[in-house]
Amino acid sequence: MAVPTRPRTRRTAHNTQLTYNLSRRIHTVQTYPVLSPQGATILIYGHENGVTIVWRGGRKFKQEVVEEAARGKQNGNPPEDAVMIIDSDDEGAAAAGKQSSFVDTPQFQEDVDDEAPYPEITQTLDLAFGTAVYHLAMLPMTPCSAEDAAWGGADILKEKIVFTASCASRDVFLVTLPLTPPSPLSKARDDLRQDLVAGTAGNGKWGETMTLLNGQGKYSDGLAMTLVRSKPTLERTKTGERSRSTSATSPRVVVAAHTREASGVLRLWDVALDGTFKDRRVEAFQTEYLPKPLTSVCFNPTHPTQLLCNASPDAVRIYDYATASIPHDDLYEGPFPSQGSWLISLYPPFARPSSSRKPVLAASWIALGRAILVLLADGQWGIWDIDGVSPQGPALFGKSGAGIRGDAITEFNISGYVEGTSPLRTPASNRASGGNSEFVPMTPHSRRDALTTSYGPERLTAVKGGIVVTPLPANTATAGDESVSLWIGGAEHVFVIPGVLKFWDAQVRRGAGGGVNIFSGAQPTRMVRLSDLGAGLMGERCIDVGAIVRFGEIDGNSPSGNDGLPVEVVICGESRLVIVRESEATVGTRIGGVMGRRKRPNERARDSSAIIAHPRPQQPNSVAYNLSIGPRRKWSGVRPDEIFKQTNKDDSTQNKDEAPTPTRPRTGLAFVDKLSAAADLEQEDEEDERDIEGEMLDIMDIDRELDALDNGRGRGRKKVIFDS
């Protein structure tokens, strides 16, 4: 089932959440770094039956094309960006079956709908693998448009989506797919309706190619891929001498995967992107047997031969598959050595007061591969400066400064703790707050509970988390910087660092005593916590986190620190995708601002069936109550003592020119004496005739005066009426 085009929208005081409810259980989500030719952002998520590609935003399909696809008719003349799709991968079968070939001719509108409150889903495509997909891997490149996607000289990236998928059936596939979304006519073909398995991945119905990376005995626990240019291969002549081949080299992809076979295995495959392989099966060119299984792997974006391996909790190691650990073997004919080498091991700190190290939840390259950001299970984060990015402190590579201290801990350049993770570091306080006593009676039942209850470092092994590093493109104000999204535990602790280099600089200056002003600069120098995410997931647990660069909304003229975050965070639940956008005009997003002003939603957002949580209306800071006993300077209306004035028979005999002598100064509570006097009067006889009409007129006059007083509120000082 496709992703719904209209999400469930929820607006809070801090962000806007778009929830997409899916019919499948999803395992991971990734954002492809290249935009489609029509300007859409591409999301790829793995679920229980394969992968789904989502084109979000950009130019929509023409309305007449959509209506024509609904009627089941084919399109007319193909445009210039037509995509040829052949049903069979075999060249001979393609020549014999030209009549069954289909030419996809997607046609889009001229302009993008800028009035939409959020980017809508343009198209979706399901690739059925017949098994669950657990992990996905993309190229570590800076997000860009399709015209600028020739990274490393690979022109195929301008037209194709290249990603790697790891399945539950221990298979790893390298998949290529057109960047242009398939048209509605392509999805409404008759051959897809007649055969239910015609659209299965690998049949070529959508222009896709699949390459099986063979050799694994178990399913992968993590994937990574990078684009490299292999060196010219060495050919052996008849005399036994080796000479370099003069054939032109094509861009190749190196894929790394680690499994839990035996004590842990790391495999690397070398696959050409031009599709020159014949059997669609590729064997691993390196197999590294490990003393312990890995947790995650990722390639260096600047040095593509360096692989960051998280061997939690022992260390974080760097592996170089192009540097041989032993002298070069003359019998090996490939472009890379049969075995790589381990460059360095980075050790996390200990979980005091025990002798165990803190588990490493995630580790990733930052600063374009010159430093490493690590997230530990107790909420601590730290940065290892590998190439000397920071002006303070020695680098771990190429300098004489010692990076390993006496107790075998690699020193962080800067470190800190994530907000709200103190219970992970102080479990004793939680135990005391739960009502458990320090004294445990040694009965058979309590002895078993005391032995199985864990308050040491073992409690940290069940904590989940991750780090997503997103390079910012050149059209943003933070060009050359990176945005980091990290999460620990669940959706309650999701944080975003808008600019990691500025954040690093601010932390260094604060540690040196220079002080940090979070209100200065174009970018905030702190972690931004995303709040109120539980309602978007609707009770589901957080599985993964991704990030989408906001291309069309953040440019170099407007500093992104004042216009919200430069990325949209994608929260992956069990069966939901939640896209969180930090609002531009709400409280808490403008650095240095005290109050925020909410923009009015447009007509389309107002007519939608969204659940909108508006903030409370602005209340005045203070209310003035005038209870002074002095004379009033201004009063709009009649005095209270005149309203409750009782008629007296002696008033008719009193001289009108003579002013009454007050017994006490007039105050705001002077009518209390009148009420006391009225309560002391004796009740009249029931036989006396009552003037009901006069009493009603008196009551109506009182109501009229009270309304006049109420209408005068809001001007000048506040009026207070005390009801008896």
XYZ file of C-alpha atoms in Angstrom:
724
model
C 0.000 0.000 0.000
C 1.334 3.448 -0.920
C 2.031 6.264 1.487
C -1.021 8.505 1.998
C -0.651 11.848 0.247
C -2.438 13.796 2.996
C -0.796 13.252 6.382
C -2.210 13.836 9.809
C -0.990 17.330 10.730
C -0.376 18.450 14.282
C 0.909 21.901 15.211
C 2.383 22.577 18.619
C 4.001 25.598 20.180
C 7.419 24.432 18.976
C 7.064 22.417 15.774
C 4.792 21.017 13.097
C 4.407 17.236 12.817
C 3.273 15.359 9.715
C 2.300 11.760 10.484
C 2.007 9.196 7.679
C 0.251 5.992 8.740
C 1.467 2.934 6.830
C 0.051 -0.559 6.482
C 3.392 -2.323 6.918
C 5.881 -2.716 9.695
C 8.918 -0.613 8.822
C 12.474 -1.195 10.026
C 14.568 1.721 8.755
C 14.323 4.950 6.773
C 16.962 6.823 4.767
C 17.004 10.072 2.778
C 18.622 9.901 -0.627
C 21.162 12.753 -0.998
C 20.220 13.649 -4.612
C 17.000 15.409 -5.613
C 14.962 14.102 -8.510
C 14.956 16.080 -11.806
C 11.584 17.613 -10.942
C 12.861 18.772 -7.538
C 11.427 16.135 -5.206
C 13.123 14.778 -2.107
C 13.496 10.993 -2.177
C 12.809 8.904 0.937
C 13.519 5.168 1.021
C 12.266 2.960 3.852
C 12.562 -0.780 4.372
C 9.562 -2.798 5.504
C 8.447 -6.400 5.892
C 8.178 -7.080 2.147
C 10.916 -4.966 0.566
C 11.523 -1.254 0.114
C 9.346 1.709 -0.825
C 10.624 4.815 -2.616
C 8.757 8.054 -1.883
C 9.086 11.236 -3.977
C 8.086 14.160 -1.740
C 7.569 17.687 -3.026
C 8.742 19.115 -6.342
C 6.603 19.592 -9.425
C 3.473 17.483 -9.636
C 2.222 15.439 -12.553
C -0.102 17.177 -14.962
C -3.734 16.741 -14.134
C -4.662 15.505 -17.591
C -2.007 12.777 -17.314
C -3.462 11.613 -14.034
C -6.965 11.536 -15.467
C -5.754 9.687 -18.530
C -4.058 7.085 -16.354
C -7.305 6.617 -14.481
C -9.043 5.847 -17.783
C -6.346 3.340 -18.713
C -5.102 5.120 -21.855
C -1.507 5.587 -22.870
C 0.146 8.913 -23.339
C 0.935 10.632 -26.638
C 4.321 11.778 -27.889
C 7.133 11.157 -25.404
C 8.925 14.225 -24.019
C 12.643 14.767 -24.018
C 13.137 13.153 -20.586
C 11.425 9.899 -21.564
C 12.679 6.795 -19.769
C 12.887 3.534 -21.735
C 11.817 0.558 -19.632
C 12.354 -2.940 -21.052
C 10.596 -5.824 -19.375
C 13.433 -8.328 -19.736
C 17.059 -7.938 -18.670
C 18.331 -10.354 -21.327
C 19.418 -8.604 -24.512
C 18.156 -11.410 -26.730
C 14.772 -11.468 -25.090
C 14.593 -7.689 -25.352
C 15.213 -7.827 -29.107
C 12.513 -10.448 -29.538
C 10.042 -8.668 -27.297
C 10.171 -5.125 -28.575
C 6.437 -5.061 -28.867
C 6.053 -5.579 -25.120
C 8.456 -2.747 -24.212
C 7.038 0.321 -22.521
C 8.306 3.882 -22.804
C 7.580 5.923 -19.697
C 6.848 9.577 -20.484
C 6.361 11.466 -17.217
C 5.024 14.989 -17.692
C 5.108 17.525 -14.883
C 3.697 20.955 -14.230
C 5.776 24.029 -14.949
C 5.868 25.512 -11.449
C 5.954 24.240 -7.884
C 2.948 24.869 -5.657
C 4.373 27.378 -3.170
C 1.048 27.899 -1.377
C 0.962 24.365 -0.004
C 1.464 24.248 3.787
C 3.808 21.269 3.405
C 5.359 19.292 0.509
C 2.942 16.659 -0.690
C 3.733 13.136 -1.828
C 4.232 13.218 -5.600
C 4.700 9.488 -6.276
C 5.512 6.215 -4.514
C 6.968 2.963 -5.770
C 7.012 -0.426 -4.015
C 9.848 -2.833 -4.774
C 8.816 -6.279 -3.504
C 11.763 -8.376 -2.337
C 9.644 -11.157 -0.863
C 11.392 -10.730 2.486
C 11.952 -8.067 5.126
C 14.586 -5.368 4.600
C 16.402 -4.476 7.814
C 19.109 -2.015 6.731
C 19.710 0.513 3.951
C 22.882 2.317 2.897
C 23.360 5.457 0.777
C 26.400 7.201 -0.628
C 28.063 9.645 1.845
C 27.733 12.678 -0.410
C 26.498 16.213 0.137
C 22.797 16.695 -0.755
C 22.488 18.312 -4.160
C 20.324 18.516 -7.264
C 20.392 15.995 -10.097
C 22.513 18.277 -12.302
C 25.297 18.438 -9.695
C 25.263 14.769 -8.707
C 28.354 13.644 -10.676
C 30.303 12.868 -7.503
C 33.715 11.403 -8.223
C 33.066 11.497 -11.948
C 30.121 9.089 -11.778
C 27.660 10.516 -14.301
C 25.262 7.683 -13.574
C 24.267 9.457 -10.355
C 22.568 12.152 -12.456
C 20.012 9.628 -13.687
C 19.964 6.725 -11.246
C 19.268 6.069 -7.583
C 21.988 3.841 -6.126
C 21.463 2.195 -2.709
C 22.142 -1.062 -0.876
C 19.583 -3.173 0.997
C 20.134 -5.953 3.527
C 17.382 -8.575 3.776
C 16.295 -11.029 6.442
C 17.219 -13.865 4.061
C 20.947 -12.922 4.513
C 21.057 -11.455 0.991
C 22.555 -8.052 0.217
C 21.472 -6.273 -2.981
C 22.859 -3.271 -4.811
C 19.864 -1.604 -6.468
C 19.804 1.091 -9.170
C 16.601 2.902 -10.128
C 15.731 5.972 -12.246
C 15.716 9.272 -10.379
C 12.585 10.413 -12.212
C 9.416 9.135 -10.518
C 7.325 6.737 -12.622
C 4.272 8.295 -14.212
C 0.727 7.240 -13.310
C 0.486 5.639 -16.759
C 3.456 3.437 -15.933
C 1.794 2.173 -12.772
C -1.509 1.585 -14.636
C -0.100 -0.791 -17.262
C -2.133 -3.821 -18.225
C 0.714 -6.303 -17.774
C 1.032 -5.259 -14.130
C -2.667 -5.908 -13.588
C -2.634 -9.293 -15.288
C 0.379 -10.659 -13.388
C 0.586 -10.028 -9.648
C 4.341 -10.702 -9.472
C 5.237 -8.685 -12.569
C 6.283 -5.681 -10.484
C 8.630 -7.666 -8.233
C 12.073 -6.126 -7.837
C 14.511 -7.479 -10.399
C 12.092 -7.937 -13.303
C 13.020 -4.572 -14.798
C 9.477 -3.223 -14.970
C 10.562 0.035 -13.373
C 13.983 0.273 -15.004
C 15.730 -1.131 -11.933
C 18.754 -3.421 -11.738
C 19.662 -5.646 -8.789
C 23.081 -7.121 -8.027
C 23.402 -9.876 -5.428
C 26.392 -9.541 -3.096
C 27.066 -13.154 -2.286
C 28.880 -14.874 0.563
C 27.022 -14.155 3.817
C 25.848 -16.938 6.125
C 23.606 -14.687 8.283
C 21.718 -11.466 7.758
C 23.682 -8.244 8.100
C 23.660 -6.119 11.223
C 24.794 -3.015 9.366
C 25.658 -1.661 5.921
C 27.799 1.075 4.415
C 28.749 2.033 0.878
C 31.023 4.534 -0.832
C 32.064 5.544 -4.332
C 35.723 5.145 -5.292
C 37.819 5.123 -8.419
C 39.799 1.940 -8.546
C 43.377 1.978 -9.705
C 44.263 0.480 -13.107
C 44.378 -3.286 -12.844
C 47.602 -5.205 -13.238
C 47.720 -7.751 -16.057
C 50.147 -10.636 -16.176
C 52.049 -11.127 -19.460
C 53.351 -14.339 -20.915
C 56.763 -13.794 -19.315
C 55.185 -13.597 -15.886
C 55.744 -9.878 -15.495
C 52.832 -7.650 -14.432
C 51.935 -4.517 -16.363
C 49.248 -1.897 -15.836
C 46.146 -2.074 -17.957
C 45.528 0.846 -20.277
C 41.764 0.421 -20.250
C 39.766 3.322 -18.867
C 38.507 2.802 -15.323
C 34.856 3.275 -14.473
C 33.456 4.441 -11.108
C 32.883 1.611 -8.728
C 30.993 1.139 -5.493
C 32.478 -0.555 -2.440
C 29.910 -2.055 -0.043
C 30.739 -3.145 3.526
C 28.539 -5.393 5.682
C 29.102 -7.056 9.045
C 27.375 -10.118 10.463
C 27.402 -12.195 13.637
C 28.879 -15.255 12.013
C 31.249 -16.999 14.426
C 32.751 -14.167 16.501
C 32.039 -11.503 13.869
C 32.804 -11.104 10.155
C 33.333 -7.981 8.026
C 32.975 -8.347 4.231
C 33.599 -5.872 1.421
C 32.378 -6.087 -2.194
C 33.578 -4.168 -5.235
C 30.828 -3.544 -7.809
C 31.063 -1.575 -11.062
C 28.253 0.877 -11.733
C 28.311 0.495 -15.522
C 26.719 -2.956 -15.288
C 29.457 -4.910 -17.073
C 28.982 -7.961 -14.835
C 27.080 -10.833 -16.407
C 25.828 -13.192 -13.716
C 24.528 -10.464 -11.345
C 26.508 -12.049 -8.498
C 29.567 -10.529 -6.907
C 31.865 -12.204 -4.396
C 33.572 -10.331 -1.565
C 37.140 -9.192 -2.256
C 37.965 -8.911 1.450
C 36.760 -10.930 4.437
C 37.918 -9.824 7.866
C 37.299 -12.109 10.866
C 36.797 -10.121 14.045
C 37.227 -10.975 17.736
C 33.793 -9.477 18.432
C 30.760 -8.519 16.287
C 30.463 -4.915 15.196
C 27.559 -2.589 15.938
C 27.732 -0.196 12.968
C 30.000 0.849 10.088
C 30.278 4.020 7.983
C 32.690 5.258 5.303
C 34.710 8.444 5.418
C 33.316 11.013 2.932
C 36.766 12.520 2.239
C 38.948 9.403 2.461
C 36.669 6.765 0.919
C 38.975 3.862 1.790
C 38.629 4.427 5.562
C 35.818 2.586 7.319
C 34.688 3.548 10.838
C 33.789 0.379 12.789
C 31.950 0.512 16.104
C 33.083 -2.472 18.200
C 31.055 -1.503 21.282
C 31.905 -1.411 24.111
C 35.567 -2.182 23.588
C 36.593 0.515 21.094
C 35.824 2.385 17.895
C 38.296 1.383 15.182
C 39.223 2.681 11.740
C 39.821 0.139 8.976
C 41.514 0.936 5.644
C 40.797 -1.664 2.973
C 43.259 -0.133 0.463
C 46.299 -0.324 2.785
C 47.713 -3.819 2.970
C 48.615 -5.127 6.397
C 51.174 -7.510 4.884
C 53.475 -7.145 1.875
C 51.637 -7.179 -1.418
C 50.798 -10.622 -2.713
C 51.936 -11.080 -6.312
C 49.333 -13.763 -6.914
C 46.439 -11.376 -6.226
C 45.147 -9.747 -9.406
C 42.486 -7.362 -8.042
C 42.724 -3.592 -7.627
C 42.740 -3.877 -3.818
C 44.815 -6.052 -1.475
C 43.394 -9.263 -0.098
C 43.534 -7.874 3.474
C 43.321 -4.330 4.775
C 44.827 -2.820 7.911
C 43.513 -1.348 11.170
C 44.743 2.215 11.628
C 43.724 3.250 15.136
C 41.486 2.248 18.057
C 39.576 4.852 20.060
C 38.551 3.805 23.576
C 35.450 5.142 25.394
C 35.599 6.010 29.115
C 34.701 3.649 31.933
C 31.330 3.473 33.652
C 32.356 4.443 37.168
C 32.859 2.889 39.636
C 33.043 -0.381 37.694
C 35.771 -1.551 35.342
C 33.462 -1.830 32.322
C 33.479 0.657 29.491
C 30.437 2.645 28.508
C 28.666 1.090 25.501
C 28.935 3.157 22.319
C 25.472 3.639 20.830
C 26.616 5.311 17.627
C 29.715 6.820 16.055
C 29.900 8.851 12.850
C 32.309 10.998 10.859
C 31.918 14.775 11.163
C 33.837 17.779 9.790
C 34.032 16.065 6.368
C 35.727 12.993 7.766
C 38.309 14.773 9.943
C 36.690 14.061 13.337
C 34.388 11.506 14.973
C 31.247 12.206 16.993
C 30.310 9.455 19.432
C 27.196 8.909 21.585
C 27.476 6.730 24.700
C 24.747 4.751 26.416
C 24.641 6.913 29.554
C 23.866 10.059 27.553
C 27.429 11.319 27.186
C 28.612 12.604 23.826
C 32.137 13.430 22.728
C 34.239 14.403 19.727
C 37.539 12.773 18.830
C 39.684 15.187 16.825
C 41.456 12.975 14.269
C 43.075 15.498 11.900
C 43.346 18.544 14.152
C 40.141 20.383 13.244
C 39.933 22.168 16.572
C 42.478 24.950 17.201
C 43.003 23.613 20.716
C 44.358 20.185 21.463
C 46.550 17.834 19.413
C 45.246 15.587 16.689
C 45.248 11.835 17.034
C 46.902 11.372 13.621
C 50.207 12.810 12.452
C 51.198 14.664 15.643
C 53.315 13.825 18.635
C 50.573 14.582 21.123
C 49.411 11.454 22.930
C 45.768 10.634 22.330
C 45.712 7.636 24.682
C 46.004 8.404 28.380
C 47.427 6.182 31.095
C 44.200 4.353 31.840
C 43.705 3.462 28.151
C 41.009 6.060 27.461
C 41.060 8.131 24.309
C 40.649 11.724 25.399
C 37.752 13.708 23.944
C 38.431 17.140 22.541
C 35.044 18.246 23.891
C 32.309 16.267 25.616
C 29.033 16.712 27.441
C 25.769 15.039 28.355
C 22.446 14.968 26.585
C 19.635 16.723 28.389
C 17.288 14.468 30.324
C 19.585 11.408 30.571
C 20.651 11.801 34.204
C 18.604 8.719 35.321
C 20.939 6.571 33.214
C 23.912 7.775 35.241
C 22.307 7.799 38.719
C 20.207 4.650 39.055
C 20.495 4.808 42.845
C 18.223 7.855 42.946
C 15.603 6.052 40.877
C 15.771 3.073 43.180
C 15.274 5.308 46.205
C 12.395 7.166 44.575
C 10.691 3.883 43.740
C 10.310 3.049 47.393
C 12.802 0.175 47.494
C 14.677 -0.037 50.741
C 18.407 -0.546 51.035
C 17.780 -3.498 53.352
C 16.672 -6.637 51.512
C 15.532 -9.556 53.711
C 17.249 -12.745 52.592
C 14.197 -14.867 51.987
C 14.335 -17.276 49.032
C 12.114 -15.036 46.903
C 13.858 -11.745 47.739
C 17.286 -13.332 47.323
C 16.420 -14.215 43.754
C 15.204 -10.678 43.091
C 18.319 -9.157 44.631
C 20.590 -11.241 42.436
C 18.726 -10.589 39.190
C 18.220 -6.845 39.687
C 20.907 -4.901 37.835
C 22.027 -1.462 38.954
C 25.484 -1.543 37.339
C 26.734 -0.917 33.803
C 24.671 -3.855 32.539
C 21.575 -1.662 32.509
C 23.085 0.395 29.670
C 23.203 -2.501 27.197
C 19.480 -2.204 26.429
C 19.614 1.517 25.581
C 19.175 2.331 21.881
C 20.259 5.396 19.964
C 21.787 6.742 16.781
C 23.503 9.632 15.008
C 22.629 11.045 11.555
C 25.097 13.515 10.022
C 23.696 15.608 7.149
C 26.079 17.828 5.147
C 24.487 21.169 4.296
C 24.536 22.205 0.607
C 26.146 25.329 -0.751
C 22.874 27.288 -1.089
C 22.399 27.493 2.674
C 23.872 30.004 5.089
C 25.922 27.249 6.755
C 27.639 26.006 3.596
C 30.515 23.712 4.445
C 28.997 22.840 7.817
C 26.973 19.807 8.877
C 23.768 19.266 10.801
C 23.655 16.401 13.307
C 20.494 14.631 14.460
C 20.874 12.266 17.399
C 18.468 10.272 19.547
C 18.802 8.118 22.633
C 16.197 5.898 24.270
C 13.232 6.952 22.157
C 11.281 9.872 20.782
C 11.487 11.723 24.105
C 15.171 12.473 23.541
C 15.687 13.641 19.947
C 18.149 16.497 19.456
C 19.459 18.490 16.506
C 22.734 20.402 16.232
C 22.131 22.920 13.403
C 25.843 23.562 12.786
C 28.326 21.144 14.316
C 31.410 23.295 13.624
C 29.935 26.354 15.343
C 28.700 24.166 18.143
C 32.219 22.745 18.513
C 33.774 26.205 18.558
C 31.324 27.413 21.203
C 32.051 24.429 23.443
C 35.798 24.961 23.146
C 35.498 28.670 24.027
C 33.305 27.858 26.994
C 35.805 25.291 28.241
C 38.638 27.814 27.861
C 36.743 30.402 29.909
C 35.992 32.703 27.000
C 32.275 32.519 27.530
C 29.543 31.623 25.088
C 26.771 33.923 23.921
C 24.046 31.776 22.423
C 22.275 34.886 21.106
C 25.129 35.933 18.810
C 25.870 34.571 15.372
C 23.690 33.237 12.627
C 23.442 29.749 14.090
C 22.512 28.594 17.569
C 25.457 27.136 19.466
C 23.535 24.527 21.424
C 21.563 21.355 20.925
C 17.918 21.908 20.049
C 15.574 19.407 21.648
C 12.465 18.386 19.718
C 9.504 18.211 22.065
C 5.973 16.803 21.927
C 6.864 13.912 19.603
C 4.887 11.250 21.440
C 1.562 12.375 19.980
C 2.919 12.101 16.440
C 4.002 8.483 16.917
C 0.710 7.723 18.725
C 2.307 5.427 21.270
C 4.749 3.601 18.982
C 8.412 3.313 19.868
C 11.098 5.127 17.934
C 13.117 2.799 15.673
C 15.245 5.135 13.576
C 15.779 8.825 12.818
C 16.568 10.546 9.516
C 16.973 14.094 8.223
C 15.796 16.021 5.143
C 17.564 19.175 3.995
C 15.209 22.111 3.488
C 16.447 23.212 0.060
C 13.756 25.677 -0.979
C 13.217 27.403 2.362
C 16.699 28.248 3.636
C 19.018 30.286 1.463
C 22.139 32.282 1.971
C 20.292 35.576 2.474
C 18.425 34.494 5.599
C 20.402 33.051 8.484
C 19.079 29.650 9.378
C 19.537 30.264 13.070
C 16.610 32.693 12.944
C 14.438 30.719 10.536
C 14.258 27.390 12.318
C 16.410 24.332 11.764
C 18.079 23.714 8.389
C 16.719 20.155 8.301
C 13.461 18.333 8.847
C 13.737 15.354 11.180
C 12.118 12.062 10.134
C 11.037 9.883 13.076
C 10.534 6.223 12.142
C 8.004 4.362 14.259
C 6.813 0.779 13.961
C 4.230 1.602 11.306
C 4.395 5.397 11.041
C 6.653 8.050 9.616
C 6.632 11.430 11.367
C 8.284 14.422 9.686
C 9.025 17.148 12.234
C 9.623 20.715 11.125
C 10.697 23.283 13.679
C 8.377 26.256 13.189
C 9.830 29.600 12.107
C 7.497 31.896 14.021
C 6.782 30.056 17.269
C 8.210 30.519 20.718
C 11.644 29.042 21.194
C 12.906 28.980 17.611
C 14.222 32.505 17.304
C 17.480 32.785 19.179
C 17.456 35.953 21.270
C 13.710 36.481 20.983
C 11.493 36.579 24.054
C 8.058 36.276 22.540
C 7.019 34.639 19.316
C 4.224 35.559 16.967
C 2.326 32.755 15.229
C 1.469 33.143 11.602
C -2.085 32.609 10.534
C -2.603 29.337 8.699
C -3.592 29.709 5.096
C -6.937 28.662 3.710
C -5.826 25.145 2.738
C -4.506 24.417 6.194
C -7.641 25.861 7.760
C -9.948 23.648 5.711
C -8.011 20.461 6.409
C -9.076 17.912 8.997
C -5.888 18.311 10.991
C -5.607 18.290 14.755
C -4.174 21.712 15.564
C -2.990 22.497 19.083
C -3.048 26.306 19.268
C -1.232 28.017 22.137
C -3.131 29.885 24.838
C -4.041 33.481 23.960
C -1.660 36.130 25.151
C -2.537 37.315 28.659
C -1.581 40.746 30.104
C 1.531 40.761 32.210
C -0.192 42.507 35.167
C -3.647 43.661 36.265
C -4.081 46.867 38.319
C -6.758 46.963 41.029
C -7.637 50.456 42.352
C -8.625 50.013 46.008
C -7.451 53.419 47.174
C -9.496 55.274 49.829
C -8.785 58.617 48.197
C -11.200 60.397 45.884
C -11.449 58.985 42.371
C -10.292 61.213 39.577
C -12.444 59.656 36.918
C -15.351 57.274 37.023
C -17.472 56.298 34.040
C -20.910 55.681 35.480
C -22.659 56.027 38.815
C -20.957 55.601 42.162
C -21.647 52.311 43.939
C -23.179 54.077 46.918
C -25.727 55.729 44.620
C -26.623 52.387 43.024
C -27.448 50.790 46.368
C -28.960 53.952 47.863
C -32.116 53.311 49.832
C -35.114 55.697 49.621
C -35.913 57.480 52.888
C -39.167 59.174 53.818
C -37.305 62.064 55.427
C -35.575 62.871 52.123
C -38.678 64.733 50.864
C -38.552 67.163 53.801
C -34.852 67.767 53.468
C -33.703 70.986 51.916
C -32.468 70.352 48.389
C -29.846 73.065 48.560
C -28.341 71.650 51.716
C -25.635 69.081 50.987
C -25.703 65.891 53.079
C -23.027 65.529 55.701
C -21.199 62.233 55.279
C -20.468 60.292 58.393
C -17.270 58.730 56.970
C -15.075 59.214 53.888
C -16.368 57.736 50.680
C -14.481 54.653 49.625
C -14.925 51.894 47.116
C -16.633 49.828 49.834
C -18.944 52.546 51.171
C -22.068 50.690 50.052
C -21.393 48.001 52.703
C -22.832 50.290 55.372
C -25.991 50.719 53.314
C -26.361 46.969 53.032
C -25.926 46.553 56.789
C -28.558 49.201 57.445
C -30.933 47.529 55.008
C -30.438 44.195 56.769
C -31.329 45.761 60.149
C -34.702 47.120 58.933
C -37.750 45.246 60.074
C -39.695 43.340 57.496
C -42.865 45.094 56.348
C -46.225 43.538 56.934
C -47.454 41.134 54.341
C -50.698 43.083 54.151
C -48.945 46.132 52.799
C -49.193 46.305 49.075
C -45.856 45.922 47.248
C -44.990 47.952 44.201
C -43.724 45.087 42.025
C -43.382 47.258 38.947
C -41.212 49.772 40.760
C -38.988 47.027 42.162
C -38.533 45.553 38.702
C -37.578 48.921 37.282
C -35.031 49.341 40.053
C -33.528 45.954 39.255
C -33.416 46.796 35.543
C -31.636 50.050 36.262
C -29.076 48.200 38.353
C -28.486 45.713 35.521
C -28.106 48.557 33.064
C -25.495 50.228 35.213
C -23.587 46.980 35.679
C -23.507 46.471 31.916
C -22.180 49.983 31.469
C -19.412 49.247 33.952
C -18.567 45.976 32.217
C -18.353 47.671 28.825
C -15.862 50.115 30.189
C -13.319 47.427 30.988
C -10.054 47.370 29.076
C -9.678 51.170 28.998
C -7.436 52.678 31.588
C -7.339 50.839 34.885
C -9.239 47.662 35.679
C -12.576 47.945 37.532
C -13.551 45.438 40.148
C -17.151 44.753 41.130
C -17.726 42.878 44.385
C -21.037 41.053 44.327
C -22.876 40.744 47.605
